[in-house]
Short mmCIF file of C-alpha atoms in Angstrom, two decimals:
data_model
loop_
_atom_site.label_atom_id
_atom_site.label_comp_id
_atom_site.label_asym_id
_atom_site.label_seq_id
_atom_site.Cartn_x
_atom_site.Cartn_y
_atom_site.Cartn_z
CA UNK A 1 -1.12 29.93 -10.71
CA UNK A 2 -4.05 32.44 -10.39
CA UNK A 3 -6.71 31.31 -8.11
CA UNK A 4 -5.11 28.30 -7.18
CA UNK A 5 -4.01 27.88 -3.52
CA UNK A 6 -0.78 26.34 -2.47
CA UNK A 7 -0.46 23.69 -0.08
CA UNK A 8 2.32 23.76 1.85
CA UNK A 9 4.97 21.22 2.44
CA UNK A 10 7.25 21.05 5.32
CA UNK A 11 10.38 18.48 4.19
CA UNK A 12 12.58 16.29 6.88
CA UNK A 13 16.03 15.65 5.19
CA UNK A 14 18.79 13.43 7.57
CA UNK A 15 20.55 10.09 7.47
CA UNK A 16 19.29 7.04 7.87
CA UNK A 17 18.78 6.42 11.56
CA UNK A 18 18.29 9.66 12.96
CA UNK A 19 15.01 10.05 13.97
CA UNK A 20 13.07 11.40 11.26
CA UNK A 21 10.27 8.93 11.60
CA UNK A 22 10.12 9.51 15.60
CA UNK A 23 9.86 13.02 14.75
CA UNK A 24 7.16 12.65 12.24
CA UNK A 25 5.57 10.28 14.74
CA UNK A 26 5.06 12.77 17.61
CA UNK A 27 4.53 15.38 15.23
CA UNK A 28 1.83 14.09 13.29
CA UNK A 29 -1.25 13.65 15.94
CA UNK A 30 0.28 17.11 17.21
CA UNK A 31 -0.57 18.45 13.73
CA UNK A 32 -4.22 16.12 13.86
CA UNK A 33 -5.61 17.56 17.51
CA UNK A 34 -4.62 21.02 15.51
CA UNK A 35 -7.12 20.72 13.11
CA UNK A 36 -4.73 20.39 9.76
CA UNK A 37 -4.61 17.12 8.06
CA UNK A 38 -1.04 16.03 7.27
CA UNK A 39 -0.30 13.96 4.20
CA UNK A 40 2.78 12.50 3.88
CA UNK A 41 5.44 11.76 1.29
CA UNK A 42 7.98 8.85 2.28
CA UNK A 43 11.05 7.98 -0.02
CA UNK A 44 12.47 4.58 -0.14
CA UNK A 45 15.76 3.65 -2.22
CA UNK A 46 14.09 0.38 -2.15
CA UNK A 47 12.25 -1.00 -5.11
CA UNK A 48 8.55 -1.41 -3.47
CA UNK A 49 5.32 -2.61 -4.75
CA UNK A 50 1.88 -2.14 -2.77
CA UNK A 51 0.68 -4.91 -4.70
CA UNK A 52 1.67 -8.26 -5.80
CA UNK A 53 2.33 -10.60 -8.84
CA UNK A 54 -0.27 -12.49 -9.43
CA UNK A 55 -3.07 -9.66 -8.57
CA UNK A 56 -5.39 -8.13 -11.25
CA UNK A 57 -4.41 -4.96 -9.91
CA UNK A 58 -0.49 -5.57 -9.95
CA UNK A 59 -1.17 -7.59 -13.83
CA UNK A 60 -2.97 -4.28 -15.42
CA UNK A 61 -0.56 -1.99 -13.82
CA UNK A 62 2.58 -3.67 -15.26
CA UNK A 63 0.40 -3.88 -18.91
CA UNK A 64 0.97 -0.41 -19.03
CA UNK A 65 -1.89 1.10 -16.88
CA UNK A 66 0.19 4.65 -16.28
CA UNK A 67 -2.10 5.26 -12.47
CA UNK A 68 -3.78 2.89 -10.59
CA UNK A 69 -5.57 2.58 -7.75
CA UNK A 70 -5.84 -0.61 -5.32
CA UNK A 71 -9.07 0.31 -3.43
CA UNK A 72 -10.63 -1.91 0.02
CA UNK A 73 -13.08 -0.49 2.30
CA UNK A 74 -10.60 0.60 5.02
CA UNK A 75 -8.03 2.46 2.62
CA UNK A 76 -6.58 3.02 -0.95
CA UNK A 77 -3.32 3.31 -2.28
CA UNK A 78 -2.72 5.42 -5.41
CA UNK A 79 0.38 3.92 -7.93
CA UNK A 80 1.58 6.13 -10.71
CA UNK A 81 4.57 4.57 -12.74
CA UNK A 82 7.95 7.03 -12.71
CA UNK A 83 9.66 6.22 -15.87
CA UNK A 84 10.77 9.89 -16.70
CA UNK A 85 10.88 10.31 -12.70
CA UNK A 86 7.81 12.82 -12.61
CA UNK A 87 7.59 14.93 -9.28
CA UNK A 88 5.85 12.98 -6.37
CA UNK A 89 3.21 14.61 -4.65
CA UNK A 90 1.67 16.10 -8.11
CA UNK A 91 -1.12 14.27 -8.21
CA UNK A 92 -1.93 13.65 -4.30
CA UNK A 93 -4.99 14.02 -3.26
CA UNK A 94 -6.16 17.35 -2.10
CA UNK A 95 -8.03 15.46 1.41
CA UNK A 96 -4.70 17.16 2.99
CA UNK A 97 -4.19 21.24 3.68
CA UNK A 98 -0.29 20.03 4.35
CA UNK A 99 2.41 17.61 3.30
CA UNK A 100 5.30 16.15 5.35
CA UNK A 101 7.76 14.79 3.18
CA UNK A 102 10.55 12.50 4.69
CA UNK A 103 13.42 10.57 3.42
CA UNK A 104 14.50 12.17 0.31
CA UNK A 105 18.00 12.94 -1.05
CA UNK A 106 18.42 17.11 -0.09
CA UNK A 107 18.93 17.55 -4.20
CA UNK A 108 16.08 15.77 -5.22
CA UNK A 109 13.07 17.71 -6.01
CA UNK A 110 9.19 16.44 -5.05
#
């Protein structure tokens, strides 16, 4: 990893219910007014979709497109299909010097 710089990432690991997103919540704009830009990585055991059937976007992606990106003026949302479970967070963005990750199992790597 010569020359290339790690970012650091700070991980939240609790049951359901016990205030890891009120943490996060407070922490976050402490983090902001502190000059670092958080990302964050959020876990669901829920199956979840940003888009929806129907959508060119949602269409392409399930024709095989292995990354894609839903893209509007105000945000974008990056999908990369896990078949083989690939680590999360290795393609985010570099816009962040710092990731938050919530949610996950304590033996599951990111």
């Amino acid at each position: 990893m010569a020359g290339k710089t790690m970012i650091p990432l700070l991980a939240f690991a609790a049951w359901s219910g016990t205030g890891k997103t009120t943490l996060l919540k407070k922490l976050i704009p402490v983090l902001c007014a502190r000059g670092i830009r958080p990302g964050l990585i959020k876990h669901t055991h829920h199956d979840m979709d940003v888009d929806k059937p129907g959508k060119d976007s949602y269409e392409l992606r399930k024709a095989g497109a292995a990354q894609t990106i839903v893209a509007s003026q105000q945000r974008w949302a990056l999908m990369t299909e896990t078949p083989r479970r690939r680590r999360a967070g290795s393609t985010f963005s570099r816009k962040s010097n710092g990731y938050l990750k919530a949610g996950f199992d304590s033996g599951r790597r990111v």
